JSON list of C-alpha atoms in Angstrom, two decimals:
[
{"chain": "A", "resi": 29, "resn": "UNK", "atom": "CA", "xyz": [61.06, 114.08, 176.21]},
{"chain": "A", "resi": 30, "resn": "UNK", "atom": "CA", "xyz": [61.68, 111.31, 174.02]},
{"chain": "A", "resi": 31, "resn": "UNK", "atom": "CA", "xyz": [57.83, 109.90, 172.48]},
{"chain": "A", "resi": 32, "resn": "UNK", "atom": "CA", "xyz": [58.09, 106.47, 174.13]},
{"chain": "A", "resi": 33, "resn": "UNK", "atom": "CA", "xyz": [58.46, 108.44, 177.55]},
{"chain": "A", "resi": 34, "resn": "UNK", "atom": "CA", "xyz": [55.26, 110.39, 176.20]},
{"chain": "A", "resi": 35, "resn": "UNK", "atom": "CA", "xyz": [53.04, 107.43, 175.03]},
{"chain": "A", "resi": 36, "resn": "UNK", "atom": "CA", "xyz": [54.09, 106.23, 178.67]},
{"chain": "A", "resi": 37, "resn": "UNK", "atom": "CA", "xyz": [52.47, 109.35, 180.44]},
{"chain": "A", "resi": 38, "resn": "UNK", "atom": "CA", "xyz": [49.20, 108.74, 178.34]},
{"chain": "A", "resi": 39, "resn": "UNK", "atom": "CA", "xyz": [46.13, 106.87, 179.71]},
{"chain": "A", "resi": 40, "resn": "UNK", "atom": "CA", "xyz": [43.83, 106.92, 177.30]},
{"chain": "A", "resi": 41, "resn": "UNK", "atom": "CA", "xyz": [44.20, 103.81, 175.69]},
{"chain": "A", "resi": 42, "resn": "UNK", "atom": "CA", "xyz": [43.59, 101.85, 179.06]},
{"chain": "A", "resi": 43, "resn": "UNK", "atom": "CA", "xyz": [39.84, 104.10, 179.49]},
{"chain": "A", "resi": 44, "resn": "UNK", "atom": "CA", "xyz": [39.06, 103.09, 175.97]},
{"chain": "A", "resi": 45, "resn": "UNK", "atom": "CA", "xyz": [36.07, 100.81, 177.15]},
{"chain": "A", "resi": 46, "resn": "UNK", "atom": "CA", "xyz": [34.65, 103.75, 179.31]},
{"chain": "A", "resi": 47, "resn": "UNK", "atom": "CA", "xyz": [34.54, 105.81, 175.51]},
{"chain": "A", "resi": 48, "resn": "UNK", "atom": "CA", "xyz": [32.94, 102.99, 174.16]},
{"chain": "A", "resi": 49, "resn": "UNK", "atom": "CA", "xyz": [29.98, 102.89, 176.67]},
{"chain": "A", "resi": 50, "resn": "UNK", "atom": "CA", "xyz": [29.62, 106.56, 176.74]},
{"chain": "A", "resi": 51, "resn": "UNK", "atom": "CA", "xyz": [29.46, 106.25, 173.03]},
{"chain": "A", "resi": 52, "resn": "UNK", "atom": "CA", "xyz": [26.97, 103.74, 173.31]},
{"chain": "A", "resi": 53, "resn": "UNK", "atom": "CA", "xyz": [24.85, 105.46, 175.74]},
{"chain": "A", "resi": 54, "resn": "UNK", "atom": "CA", "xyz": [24.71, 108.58, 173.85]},
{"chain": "A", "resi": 55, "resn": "UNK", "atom": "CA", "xyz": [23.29, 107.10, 170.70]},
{"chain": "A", "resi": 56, "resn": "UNK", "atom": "CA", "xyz": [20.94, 105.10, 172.62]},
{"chain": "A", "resi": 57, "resn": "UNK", "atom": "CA", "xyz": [19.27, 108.19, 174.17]},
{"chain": "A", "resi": 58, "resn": "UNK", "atom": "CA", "xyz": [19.02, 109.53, 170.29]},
{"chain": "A", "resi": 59, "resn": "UNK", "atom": "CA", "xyz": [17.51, 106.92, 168.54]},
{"chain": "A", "resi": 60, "resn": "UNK", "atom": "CA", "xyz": [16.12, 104.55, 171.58]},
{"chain": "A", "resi": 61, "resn": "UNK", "atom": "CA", "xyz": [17.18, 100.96, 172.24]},
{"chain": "A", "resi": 62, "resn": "UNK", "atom": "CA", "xyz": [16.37, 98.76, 169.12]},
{"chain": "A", "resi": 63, "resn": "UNK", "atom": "CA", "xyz": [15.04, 96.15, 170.83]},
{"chain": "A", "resi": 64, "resn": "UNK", "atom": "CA", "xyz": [12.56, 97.95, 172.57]},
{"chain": "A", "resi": 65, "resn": "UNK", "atom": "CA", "xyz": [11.92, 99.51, 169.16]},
{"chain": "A", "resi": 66, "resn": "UNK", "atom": "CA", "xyz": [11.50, 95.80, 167.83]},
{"chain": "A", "resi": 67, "resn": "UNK", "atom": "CA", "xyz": [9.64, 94.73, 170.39]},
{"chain": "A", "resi": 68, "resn": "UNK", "atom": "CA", "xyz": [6.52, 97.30, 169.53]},
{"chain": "A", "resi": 69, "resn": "UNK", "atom": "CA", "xyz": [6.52, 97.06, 166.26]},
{"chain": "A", "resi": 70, "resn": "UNK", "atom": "CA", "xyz": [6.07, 92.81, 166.93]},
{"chain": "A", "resi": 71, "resn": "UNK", "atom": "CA", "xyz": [2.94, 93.91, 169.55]},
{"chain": "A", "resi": 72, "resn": "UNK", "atom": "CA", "xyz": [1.98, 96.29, 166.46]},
{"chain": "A", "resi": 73, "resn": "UNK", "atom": "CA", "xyz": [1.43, 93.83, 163.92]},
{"chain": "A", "resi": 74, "resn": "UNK", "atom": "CA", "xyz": [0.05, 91.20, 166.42]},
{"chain": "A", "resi": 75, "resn": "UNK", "atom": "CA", "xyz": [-2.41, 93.87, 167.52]},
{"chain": "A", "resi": 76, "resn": "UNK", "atom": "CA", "xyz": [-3.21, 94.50, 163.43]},
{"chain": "A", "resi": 77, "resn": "UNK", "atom": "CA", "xyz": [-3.76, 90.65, 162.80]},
{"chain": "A", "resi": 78, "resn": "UNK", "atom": "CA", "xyz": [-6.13, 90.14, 165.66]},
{"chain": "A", "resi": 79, "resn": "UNK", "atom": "CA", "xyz": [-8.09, 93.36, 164.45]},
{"chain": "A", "resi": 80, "resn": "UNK", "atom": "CA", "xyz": [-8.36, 91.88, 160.91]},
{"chain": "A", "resi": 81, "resn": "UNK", "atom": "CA", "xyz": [-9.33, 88.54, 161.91]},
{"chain": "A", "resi": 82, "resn": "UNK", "atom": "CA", "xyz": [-12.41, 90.46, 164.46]},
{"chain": "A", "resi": 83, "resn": "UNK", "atom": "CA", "xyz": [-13.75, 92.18, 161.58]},
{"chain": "A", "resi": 84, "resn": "UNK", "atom": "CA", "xyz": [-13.43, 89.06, 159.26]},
{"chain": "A", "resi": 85, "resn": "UNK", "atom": "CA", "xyz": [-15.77, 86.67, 161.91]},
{"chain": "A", "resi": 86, "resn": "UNK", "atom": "CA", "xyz": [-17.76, 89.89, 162.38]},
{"chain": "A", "resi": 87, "resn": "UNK", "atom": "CA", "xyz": [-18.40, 90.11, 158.41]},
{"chain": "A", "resi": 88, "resn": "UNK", "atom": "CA", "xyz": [-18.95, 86.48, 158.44]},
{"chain": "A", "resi": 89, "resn": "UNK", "atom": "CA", "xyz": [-21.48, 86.54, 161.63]},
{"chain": "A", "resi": 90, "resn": "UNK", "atom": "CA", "xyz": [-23.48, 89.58, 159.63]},
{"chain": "A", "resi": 91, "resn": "UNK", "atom": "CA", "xyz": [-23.96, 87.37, 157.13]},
{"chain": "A", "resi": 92, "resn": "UNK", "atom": "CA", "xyz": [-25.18, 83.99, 158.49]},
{"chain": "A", "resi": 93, "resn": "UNK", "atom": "CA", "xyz": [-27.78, 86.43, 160.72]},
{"chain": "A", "resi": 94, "resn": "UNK", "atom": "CA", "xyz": [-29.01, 87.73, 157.46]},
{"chain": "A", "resi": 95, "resn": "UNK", "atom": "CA", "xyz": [-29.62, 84.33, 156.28]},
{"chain": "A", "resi": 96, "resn": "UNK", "atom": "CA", "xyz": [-31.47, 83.38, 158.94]},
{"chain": "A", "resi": 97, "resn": "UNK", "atom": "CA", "xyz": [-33.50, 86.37, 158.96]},
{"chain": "A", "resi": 98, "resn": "UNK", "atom": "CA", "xyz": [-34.33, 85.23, 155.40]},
{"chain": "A", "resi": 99, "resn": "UNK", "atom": "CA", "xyz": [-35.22, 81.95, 156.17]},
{"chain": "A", "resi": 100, "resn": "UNK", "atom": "CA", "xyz": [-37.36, 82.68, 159.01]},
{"chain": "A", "resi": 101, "resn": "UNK", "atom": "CA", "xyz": [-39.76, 85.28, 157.06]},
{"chain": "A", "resi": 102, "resn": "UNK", "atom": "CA", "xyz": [-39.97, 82.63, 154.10]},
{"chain": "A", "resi": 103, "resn": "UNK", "atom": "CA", "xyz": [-41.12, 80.20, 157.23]},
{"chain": "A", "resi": 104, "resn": "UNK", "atom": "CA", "xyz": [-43.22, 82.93, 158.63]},
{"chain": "A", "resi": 105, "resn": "UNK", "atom": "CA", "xyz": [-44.84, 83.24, 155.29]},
{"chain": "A", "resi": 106, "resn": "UNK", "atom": "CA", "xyz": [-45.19, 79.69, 154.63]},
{"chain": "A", "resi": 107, "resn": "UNK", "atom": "CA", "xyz": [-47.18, 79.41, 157.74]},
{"chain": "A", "resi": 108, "resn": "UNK", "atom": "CA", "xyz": [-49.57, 82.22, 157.43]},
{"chain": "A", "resi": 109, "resn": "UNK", "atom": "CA", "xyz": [-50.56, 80.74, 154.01]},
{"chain": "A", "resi": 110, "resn": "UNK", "atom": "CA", "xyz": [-51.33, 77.23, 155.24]},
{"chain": "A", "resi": 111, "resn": "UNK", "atom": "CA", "xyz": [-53.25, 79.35, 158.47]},
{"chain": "A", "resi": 112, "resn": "UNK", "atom": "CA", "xyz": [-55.05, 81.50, 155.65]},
{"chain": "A", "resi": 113, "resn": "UNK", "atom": "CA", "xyz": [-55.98, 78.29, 153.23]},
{"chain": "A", "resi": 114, "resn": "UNK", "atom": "CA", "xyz": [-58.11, 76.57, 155.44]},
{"chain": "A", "resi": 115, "resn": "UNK", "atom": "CA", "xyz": [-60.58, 79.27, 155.94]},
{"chain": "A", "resi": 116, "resn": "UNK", "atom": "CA", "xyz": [-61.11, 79.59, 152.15]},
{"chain": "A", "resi": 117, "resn": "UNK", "atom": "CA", "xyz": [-62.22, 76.05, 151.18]},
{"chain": "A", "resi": 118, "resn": "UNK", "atom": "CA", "xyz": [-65.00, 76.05, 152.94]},
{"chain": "A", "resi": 119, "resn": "UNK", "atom": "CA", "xyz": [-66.93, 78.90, 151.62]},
{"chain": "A", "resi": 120, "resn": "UNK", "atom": "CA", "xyz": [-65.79, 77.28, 148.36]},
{"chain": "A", "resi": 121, "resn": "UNK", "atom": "CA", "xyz": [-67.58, 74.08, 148.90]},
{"chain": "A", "resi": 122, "resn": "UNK", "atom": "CA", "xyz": [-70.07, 75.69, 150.33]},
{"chain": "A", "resi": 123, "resn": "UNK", "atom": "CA", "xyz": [-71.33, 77.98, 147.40]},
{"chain": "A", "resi": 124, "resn": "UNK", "atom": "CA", "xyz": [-73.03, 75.20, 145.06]},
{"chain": "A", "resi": 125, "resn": "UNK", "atom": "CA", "xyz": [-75.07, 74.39, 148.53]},
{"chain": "A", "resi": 126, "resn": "UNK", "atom": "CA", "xyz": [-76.45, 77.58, 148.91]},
{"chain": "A", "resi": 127, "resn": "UNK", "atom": "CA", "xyz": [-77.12, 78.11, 145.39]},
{"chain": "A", "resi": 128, "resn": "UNK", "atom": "CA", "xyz": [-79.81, 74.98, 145.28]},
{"chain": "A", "resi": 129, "resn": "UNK", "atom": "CA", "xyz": [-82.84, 76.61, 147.22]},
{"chain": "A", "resi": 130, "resn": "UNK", "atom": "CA", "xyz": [-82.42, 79.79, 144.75]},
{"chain": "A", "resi": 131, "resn": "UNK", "atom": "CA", "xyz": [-82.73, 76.85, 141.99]},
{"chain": "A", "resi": 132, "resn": "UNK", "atom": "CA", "xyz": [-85.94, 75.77, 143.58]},
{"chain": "A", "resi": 133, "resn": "UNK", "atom": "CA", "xyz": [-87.44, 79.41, 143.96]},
{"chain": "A", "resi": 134, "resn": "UNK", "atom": "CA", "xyz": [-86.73, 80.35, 140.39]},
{"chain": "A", "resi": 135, "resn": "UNK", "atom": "CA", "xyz": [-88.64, 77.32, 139.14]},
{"chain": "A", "resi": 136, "resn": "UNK", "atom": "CA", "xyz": [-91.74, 76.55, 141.46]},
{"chain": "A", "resi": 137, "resn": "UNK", "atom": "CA", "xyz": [-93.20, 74.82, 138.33]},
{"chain": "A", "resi": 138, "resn": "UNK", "atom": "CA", "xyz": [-91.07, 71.83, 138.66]},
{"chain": "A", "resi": 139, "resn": "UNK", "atom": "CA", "xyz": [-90.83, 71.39, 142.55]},
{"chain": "A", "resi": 140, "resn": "UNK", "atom": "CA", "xyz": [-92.02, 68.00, 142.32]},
{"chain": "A", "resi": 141, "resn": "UNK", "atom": "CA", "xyz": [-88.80, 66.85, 139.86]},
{"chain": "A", "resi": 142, "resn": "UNK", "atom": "CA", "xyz": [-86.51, 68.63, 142.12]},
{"chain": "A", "resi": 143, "resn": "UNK", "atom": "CA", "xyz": [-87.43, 66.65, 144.75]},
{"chain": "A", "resi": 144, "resn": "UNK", "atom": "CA", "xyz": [-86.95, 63.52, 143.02]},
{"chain": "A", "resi": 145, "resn": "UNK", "atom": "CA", "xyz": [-83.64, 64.32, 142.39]},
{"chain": "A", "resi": 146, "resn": "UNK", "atom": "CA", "xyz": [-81.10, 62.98, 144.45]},
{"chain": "A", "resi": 147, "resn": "UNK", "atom": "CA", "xyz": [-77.48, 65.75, 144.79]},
{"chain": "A", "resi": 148, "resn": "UNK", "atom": "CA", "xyz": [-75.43, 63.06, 146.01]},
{"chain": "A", "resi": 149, "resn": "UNK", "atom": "CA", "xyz": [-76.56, 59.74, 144.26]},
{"chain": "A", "resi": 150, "resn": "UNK", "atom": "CA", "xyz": [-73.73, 60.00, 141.93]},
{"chain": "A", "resi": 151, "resn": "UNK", "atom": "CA", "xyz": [-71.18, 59.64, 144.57]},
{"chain": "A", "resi": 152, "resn": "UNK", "atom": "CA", "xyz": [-73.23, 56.79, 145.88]},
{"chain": "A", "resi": 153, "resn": "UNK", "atom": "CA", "xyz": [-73.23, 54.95, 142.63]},
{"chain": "A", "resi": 154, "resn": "UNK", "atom": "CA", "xyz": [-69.53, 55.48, 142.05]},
{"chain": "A", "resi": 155, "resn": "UNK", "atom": "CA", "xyz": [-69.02, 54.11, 145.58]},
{"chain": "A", "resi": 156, "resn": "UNK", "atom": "CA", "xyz": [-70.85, 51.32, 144.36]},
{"chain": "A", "resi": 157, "resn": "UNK", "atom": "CA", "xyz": [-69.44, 50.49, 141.26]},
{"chain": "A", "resi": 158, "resn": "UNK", "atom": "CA", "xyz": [-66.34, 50.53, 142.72]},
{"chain": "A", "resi": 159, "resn": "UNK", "atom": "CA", "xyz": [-66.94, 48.07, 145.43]},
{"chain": "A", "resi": 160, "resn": "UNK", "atom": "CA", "xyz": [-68.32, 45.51, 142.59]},
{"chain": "A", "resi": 161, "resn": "UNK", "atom": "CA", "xyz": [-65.16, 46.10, 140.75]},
{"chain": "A", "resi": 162, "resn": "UNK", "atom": "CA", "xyz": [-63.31, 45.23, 143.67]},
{"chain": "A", "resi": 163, "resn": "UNK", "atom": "CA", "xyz": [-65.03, 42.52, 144.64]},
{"chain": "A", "resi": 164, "resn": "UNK", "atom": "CA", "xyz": [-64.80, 40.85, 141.21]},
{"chain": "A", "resi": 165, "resn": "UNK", "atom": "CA", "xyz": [-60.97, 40.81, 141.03]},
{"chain": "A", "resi": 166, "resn": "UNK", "atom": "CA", "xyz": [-60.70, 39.60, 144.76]},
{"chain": "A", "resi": 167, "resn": "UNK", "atom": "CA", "xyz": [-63.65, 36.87, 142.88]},
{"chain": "A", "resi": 168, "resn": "UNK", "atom": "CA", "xyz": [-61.16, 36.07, 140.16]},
{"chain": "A", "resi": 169, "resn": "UNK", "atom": "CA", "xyz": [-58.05, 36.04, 141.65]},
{"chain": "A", "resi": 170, "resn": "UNK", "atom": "CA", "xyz": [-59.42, 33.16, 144.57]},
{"chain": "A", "resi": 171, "resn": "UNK", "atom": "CA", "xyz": [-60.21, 31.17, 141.17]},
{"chain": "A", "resi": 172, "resn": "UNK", "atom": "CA", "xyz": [-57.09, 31.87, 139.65]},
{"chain": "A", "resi": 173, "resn": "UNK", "atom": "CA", "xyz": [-55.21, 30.94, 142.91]},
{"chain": "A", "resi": 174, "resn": "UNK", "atom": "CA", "xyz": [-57.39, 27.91, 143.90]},
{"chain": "A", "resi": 175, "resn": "UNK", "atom": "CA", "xyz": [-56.57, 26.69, 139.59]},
{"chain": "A", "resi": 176, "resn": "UNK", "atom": "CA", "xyz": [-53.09, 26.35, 140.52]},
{"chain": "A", "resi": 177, "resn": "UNK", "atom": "CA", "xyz": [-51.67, 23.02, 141.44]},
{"chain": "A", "resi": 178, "resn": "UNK", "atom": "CA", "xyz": [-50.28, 23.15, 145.23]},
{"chain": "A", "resi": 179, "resn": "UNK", "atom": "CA", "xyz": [-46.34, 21.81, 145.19]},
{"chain": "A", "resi": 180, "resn": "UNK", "atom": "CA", "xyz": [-45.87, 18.67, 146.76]},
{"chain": "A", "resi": 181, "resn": "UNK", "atom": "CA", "xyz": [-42.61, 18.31, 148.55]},
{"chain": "A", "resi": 182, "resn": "UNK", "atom": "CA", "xyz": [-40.89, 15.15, 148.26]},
{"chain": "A", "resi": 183, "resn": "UNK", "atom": "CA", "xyz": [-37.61, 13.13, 149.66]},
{"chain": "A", "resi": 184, "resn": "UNK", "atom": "CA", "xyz": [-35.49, 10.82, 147.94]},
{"chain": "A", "resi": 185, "resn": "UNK", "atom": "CA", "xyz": [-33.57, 7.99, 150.29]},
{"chain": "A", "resi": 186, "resn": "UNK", "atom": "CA", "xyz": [-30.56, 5.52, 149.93]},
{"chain": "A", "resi": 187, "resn": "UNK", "atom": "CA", "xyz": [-31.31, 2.93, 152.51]},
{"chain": "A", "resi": 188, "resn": "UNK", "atom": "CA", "xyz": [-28.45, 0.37, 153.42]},
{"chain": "A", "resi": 189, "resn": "UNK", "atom": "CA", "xyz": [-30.27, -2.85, 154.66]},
{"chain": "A", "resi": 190, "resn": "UNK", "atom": "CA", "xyz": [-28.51, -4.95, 156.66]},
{"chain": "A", "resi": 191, "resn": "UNK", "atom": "CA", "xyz": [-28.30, -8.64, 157.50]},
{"chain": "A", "resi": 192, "resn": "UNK", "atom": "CA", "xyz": [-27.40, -10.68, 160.48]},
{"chain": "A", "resi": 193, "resn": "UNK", "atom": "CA", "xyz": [-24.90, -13.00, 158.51]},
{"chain": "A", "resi": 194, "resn": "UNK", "atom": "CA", "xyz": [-24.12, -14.52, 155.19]},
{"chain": "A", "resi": 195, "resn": "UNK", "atom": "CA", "xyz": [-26.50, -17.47, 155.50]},
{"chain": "A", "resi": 196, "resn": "UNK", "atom": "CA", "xyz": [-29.48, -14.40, 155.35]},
{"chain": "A", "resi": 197, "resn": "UNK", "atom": "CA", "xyz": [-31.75, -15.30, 152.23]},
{"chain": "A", "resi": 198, "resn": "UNK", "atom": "CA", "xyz": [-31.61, -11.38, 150.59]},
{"chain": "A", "resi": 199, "resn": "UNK", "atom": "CA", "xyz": [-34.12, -12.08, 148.20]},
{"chain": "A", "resi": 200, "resn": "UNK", "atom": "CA", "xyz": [-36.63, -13.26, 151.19]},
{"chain": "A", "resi": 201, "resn": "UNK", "atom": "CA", "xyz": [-35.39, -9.73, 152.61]},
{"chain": "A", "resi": 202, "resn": "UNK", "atom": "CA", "xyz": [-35.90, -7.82, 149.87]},
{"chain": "A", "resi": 203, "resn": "UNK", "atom": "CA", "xyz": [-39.45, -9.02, 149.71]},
{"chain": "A", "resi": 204, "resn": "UNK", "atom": "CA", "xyz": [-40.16, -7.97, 153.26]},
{"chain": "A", "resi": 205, "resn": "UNK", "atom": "CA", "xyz": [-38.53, -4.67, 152.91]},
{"chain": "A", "resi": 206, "resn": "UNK", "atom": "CA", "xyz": [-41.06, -3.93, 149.47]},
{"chain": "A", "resi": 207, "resn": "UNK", "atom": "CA", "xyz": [-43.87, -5.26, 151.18]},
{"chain": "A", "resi": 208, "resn": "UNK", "atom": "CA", "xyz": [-44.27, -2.21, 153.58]},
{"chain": "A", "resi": 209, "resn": "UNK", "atom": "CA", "xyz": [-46.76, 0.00, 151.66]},
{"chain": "A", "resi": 210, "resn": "UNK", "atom": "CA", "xyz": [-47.73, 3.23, 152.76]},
{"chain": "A", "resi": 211, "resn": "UNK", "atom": "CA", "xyz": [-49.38, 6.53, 151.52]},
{"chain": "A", "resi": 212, "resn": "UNK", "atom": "CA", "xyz": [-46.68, 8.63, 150.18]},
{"chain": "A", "resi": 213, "resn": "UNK", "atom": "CA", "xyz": [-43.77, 5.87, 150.04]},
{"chain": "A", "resi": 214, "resn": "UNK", "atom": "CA", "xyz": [-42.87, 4.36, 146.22]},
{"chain": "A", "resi": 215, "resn": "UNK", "atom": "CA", "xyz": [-40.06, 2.04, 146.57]},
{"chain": "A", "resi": 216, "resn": "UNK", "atom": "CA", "xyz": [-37.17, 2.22, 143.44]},
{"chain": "A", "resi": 217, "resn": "UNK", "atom": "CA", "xyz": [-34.59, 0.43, 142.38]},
{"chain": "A", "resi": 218, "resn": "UNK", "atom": "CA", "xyz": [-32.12, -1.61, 144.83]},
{"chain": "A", "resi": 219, "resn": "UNK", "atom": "CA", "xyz": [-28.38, -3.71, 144.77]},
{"chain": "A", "resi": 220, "resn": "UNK", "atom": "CA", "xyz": [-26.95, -5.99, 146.70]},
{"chain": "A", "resi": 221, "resn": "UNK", "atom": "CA", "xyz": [-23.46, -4.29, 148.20]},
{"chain": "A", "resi": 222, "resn": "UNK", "atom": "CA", "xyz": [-20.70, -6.62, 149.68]},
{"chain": "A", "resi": 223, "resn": "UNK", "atom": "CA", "xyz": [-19.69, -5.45, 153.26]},
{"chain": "A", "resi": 224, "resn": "UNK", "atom": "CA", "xyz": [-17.24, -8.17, 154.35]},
{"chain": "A", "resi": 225, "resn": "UNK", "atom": "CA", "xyz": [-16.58, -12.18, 155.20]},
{"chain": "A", "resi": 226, "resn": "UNK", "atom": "CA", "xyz": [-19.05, -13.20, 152.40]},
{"chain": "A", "resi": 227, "resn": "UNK", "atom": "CA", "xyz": [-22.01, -10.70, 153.96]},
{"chain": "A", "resi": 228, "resn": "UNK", "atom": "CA", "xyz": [-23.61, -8.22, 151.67]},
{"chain": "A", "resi": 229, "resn": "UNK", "atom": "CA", "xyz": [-26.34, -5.96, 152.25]},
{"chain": "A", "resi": 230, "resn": "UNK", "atom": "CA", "xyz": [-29.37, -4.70, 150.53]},
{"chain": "A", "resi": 231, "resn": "UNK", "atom": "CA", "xyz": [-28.63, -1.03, 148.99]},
{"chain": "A", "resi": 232, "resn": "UNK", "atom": "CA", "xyz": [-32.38, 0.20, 148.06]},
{"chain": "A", "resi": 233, "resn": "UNK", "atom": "CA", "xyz": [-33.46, 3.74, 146.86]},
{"chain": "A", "resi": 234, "resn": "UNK", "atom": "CA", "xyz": [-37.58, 5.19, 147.75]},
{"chain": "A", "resi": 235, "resn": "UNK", "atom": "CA", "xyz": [-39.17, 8.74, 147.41]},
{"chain": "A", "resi": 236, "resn": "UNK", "atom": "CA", "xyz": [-41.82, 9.94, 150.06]},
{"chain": "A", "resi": 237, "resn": "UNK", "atom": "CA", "xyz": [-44.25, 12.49, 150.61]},
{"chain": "A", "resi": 238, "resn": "UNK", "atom": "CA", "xyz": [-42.23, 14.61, 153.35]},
{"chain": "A", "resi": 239, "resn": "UNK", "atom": "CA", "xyz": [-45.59, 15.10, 154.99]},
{"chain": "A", "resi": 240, "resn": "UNK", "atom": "CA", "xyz": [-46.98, 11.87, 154.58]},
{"chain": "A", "resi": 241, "resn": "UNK", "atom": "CA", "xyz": [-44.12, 10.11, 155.69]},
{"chain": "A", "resi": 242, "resn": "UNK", "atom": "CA", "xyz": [-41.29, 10.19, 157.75]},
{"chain": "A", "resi": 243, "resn": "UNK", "atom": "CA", "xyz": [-37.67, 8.27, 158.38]},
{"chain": "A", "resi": 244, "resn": "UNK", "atom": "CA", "xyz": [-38.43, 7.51, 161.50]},
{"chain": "A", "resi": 245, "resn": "UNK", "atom": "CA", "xyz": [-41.76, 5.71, 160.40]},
{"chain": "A", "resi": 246, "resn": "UNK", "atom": "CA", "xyz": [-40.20, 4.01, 157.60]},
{"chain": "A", "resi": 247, "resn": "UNK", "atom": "CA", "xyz": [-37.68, 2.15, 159.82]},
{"chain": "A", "resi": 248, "resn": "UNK", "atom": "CA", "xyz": [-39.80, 1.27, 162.24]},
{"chain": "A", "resi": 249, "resn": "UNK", "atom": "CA", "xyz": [-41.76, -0.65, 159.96]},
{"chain": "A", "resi": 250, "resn": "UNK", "atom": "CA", "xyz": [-38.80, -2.17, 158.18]},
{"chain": "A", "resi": 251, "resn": "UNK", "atom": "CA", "xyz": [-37.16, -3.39, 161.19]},
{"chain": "A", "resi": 252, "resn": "UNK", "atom": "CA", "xyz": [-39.93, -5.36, 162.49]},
{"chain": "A", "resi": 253, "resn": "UNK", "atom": "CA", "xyz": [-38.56, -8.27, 160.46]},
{"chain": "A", "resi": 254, "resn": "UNK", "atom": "CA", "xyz": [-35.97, -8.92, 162.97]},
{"chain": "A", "resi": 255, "resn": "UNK", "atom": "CA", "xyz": [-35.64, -12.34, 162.26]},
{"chain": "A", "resi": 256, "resn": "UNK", "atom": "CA", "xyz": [-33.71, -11.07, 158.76]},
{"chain": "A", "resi": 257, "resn": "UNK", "atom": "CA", "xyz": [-32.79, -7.60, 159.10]},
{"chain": "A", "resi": 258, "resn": "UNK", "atom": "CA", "xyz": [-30.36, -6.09, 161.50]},
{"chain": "A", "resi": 259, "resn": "UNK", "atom": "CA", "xyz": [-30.03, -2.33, 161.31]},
{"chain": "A", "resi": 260, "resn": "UNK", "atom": "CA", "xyz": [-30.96, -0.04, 158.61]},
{"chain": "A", "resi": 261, "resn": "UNK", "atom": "CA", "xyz": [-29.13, 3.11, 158.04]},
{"chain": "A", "resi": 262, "resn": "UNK", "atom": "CA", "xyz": [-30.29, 5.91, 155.64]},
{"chain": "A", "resi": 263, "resn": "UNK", "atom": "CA", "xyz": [-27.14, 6.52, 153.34]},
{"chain": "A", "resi": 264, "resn": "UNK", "atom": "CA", "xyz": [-28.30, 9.41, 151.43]},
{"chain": "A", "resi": 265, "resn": "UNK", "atom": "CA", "xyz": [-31.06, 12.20, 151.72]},
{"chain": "A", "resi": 266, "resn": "UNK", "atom": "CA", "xyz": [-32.52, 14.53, 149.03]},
{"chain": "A", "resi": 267, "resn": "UNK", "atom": "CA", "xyz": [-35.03, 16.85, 148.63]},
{"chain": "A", "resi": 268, "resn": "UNK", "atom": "CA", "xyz": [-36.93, 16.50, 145.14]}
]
C-alpha cells in the first residue's frame, strides 16, 4: 500500500477539534477555570478594601467619642465649680459680721463709742460723693453746651423779576421789590437782564433765615405790586 492510499485510510486529522476539547477539558479539571479563579480573587480584594475602610471609620469614631467624653467631664467640672462657689461667699462676707459683737464683749469699757460708730457710713459717703461728682459735670457740661452759639441755617436766592412790557419803569420796580422788609430777609445786589423786544427784567440776589422765612412768603409779598411786576421765578437756590 502506497502512503497516499494510507494517509487516505486515516481519520485523525478530521477529529482533531474533538483532541483539542478533550485537551482542554482535562487541564481545566487540574488547575480550575481561570476565570472563575479571577473572579475570587476580584471578590477577595473587594472584601479586603471594605474591611480596611470599617476599621479606619471605626478608629476614627473611637476617637471623636473620646473627645467628647473629654469635653463633657471638663463641662461637668466647670459646672460643679460654679454650683460649689456660691455657697462659699457667703460665709465669707459673713465672717467680719459675726466678729463685731465679740468686739463689743472684749471691750465693755467703750460701749458707748461703739455705738456711735456707724459700719456702713463709709459706703454711704462714697455714695455720696459720687453723686456730687456726677452732678457737677452734668452742671458743667449744660454751661458748656448752653456757651455755644446755636447754627443758624440760611438760604441764598437768585430771583428773576419780571415786567409786563418795556414801557415798565425798573427802577420804580426795584424800589418796590427792596421795600418788602421782613425778619430774616437781607436783600443783595441786583442787574437788569435783557429778555427780548426791548424788555429786560430785574435779576436780584437775598439770603433768609430758612426758618424765618420762606419762598413762598417772599413772593407773595413781591407780587402784590401787580401793577409793575408780572411773575417772579426763583433762578437759583443755596444753602449757606
Amino acid at each position: 500500500m502506497s502512503g497516499l492510499q494510507c494517509l487516505a485510510s486515516e481519520n485523525i486529522w478530521f477529529d482533531k477539534p474533538l483532541y483539542d476539547e478533550a485537551e482542554k477539558c482535562f487541564y481545566e479539571g487540574a488547575n480550575g477555570p481561570p476565570s472563575q479563579s479571577s473572579s475570587h480573587a476580584g471578590g477577595d480584594q473587594e472584601l479586603v478594601t471594605r474591611m480596611k475602610s470599617m476599621e479606619l471609620e471605626n478608629h476614627t469614631l473611637h476617637k471623636v467619642v473620646a473627645e467628647m467624653r473629654a469635653a463633657l467631664q471638663t463641662l461637668e467640672n466647670r459646672v460643679a465649680t460654679l454650683e460649689k462657689s456660691p455657697a462659699g461667699v457667703p460665709s465669707a462676707k459673713a465672717a467680719p459680721v459675726q466678729a463685731a459683737p465679740v468686739k463689743q464683749v472684749q471691750n465693755g469699757d467703750d460701749e458707748d463709742e461703739d455705738d456711735d460708730m456707724d459700719l456702713f457710713g463709709s459706703d454711704d459717703e462714697d455714695d455720696e460723693e459720687a453723686e456730687r461728682l456726677k452732678q457737677e459735670r452734668l452742671d458743667a457740661y449744660a454751661a458748656k453746651k448752653s456757651k455755644k452759639p446755636t447754627l443758624i441755617a440760611k438760604s441764598s436766592l437768585l430771583l428773576d423779576v419780571k415786567p409786563w412790557d418795556d414801557e415798565t419803569d425798573m427802577a420804580k420796580l426795584e424800589e418796590c421789590v427792596r421795600s418788602v422788609q421782613m425778619d430774616g430777609l437781607l436783600w443783595g445786589a441786583s442787574k437788569l437782564v435783557p429778555v427780548g423786544y426791548g424788555i429786560k427784567k430785574l435779576q436780584i440776589t437775598c439770603v433768609i433765615v430758612d426758618d424765618k422765612v420762606g419762598t413762598d412768603m417772599l413772593e407773595e409779598e413781591i407780587t402784590k405790586f401787580e401793577d409793575l411786576i408780572q411773575s417772579i421765578d426763583v433762578a437759583a437756590f443755596n444753602k449757606i
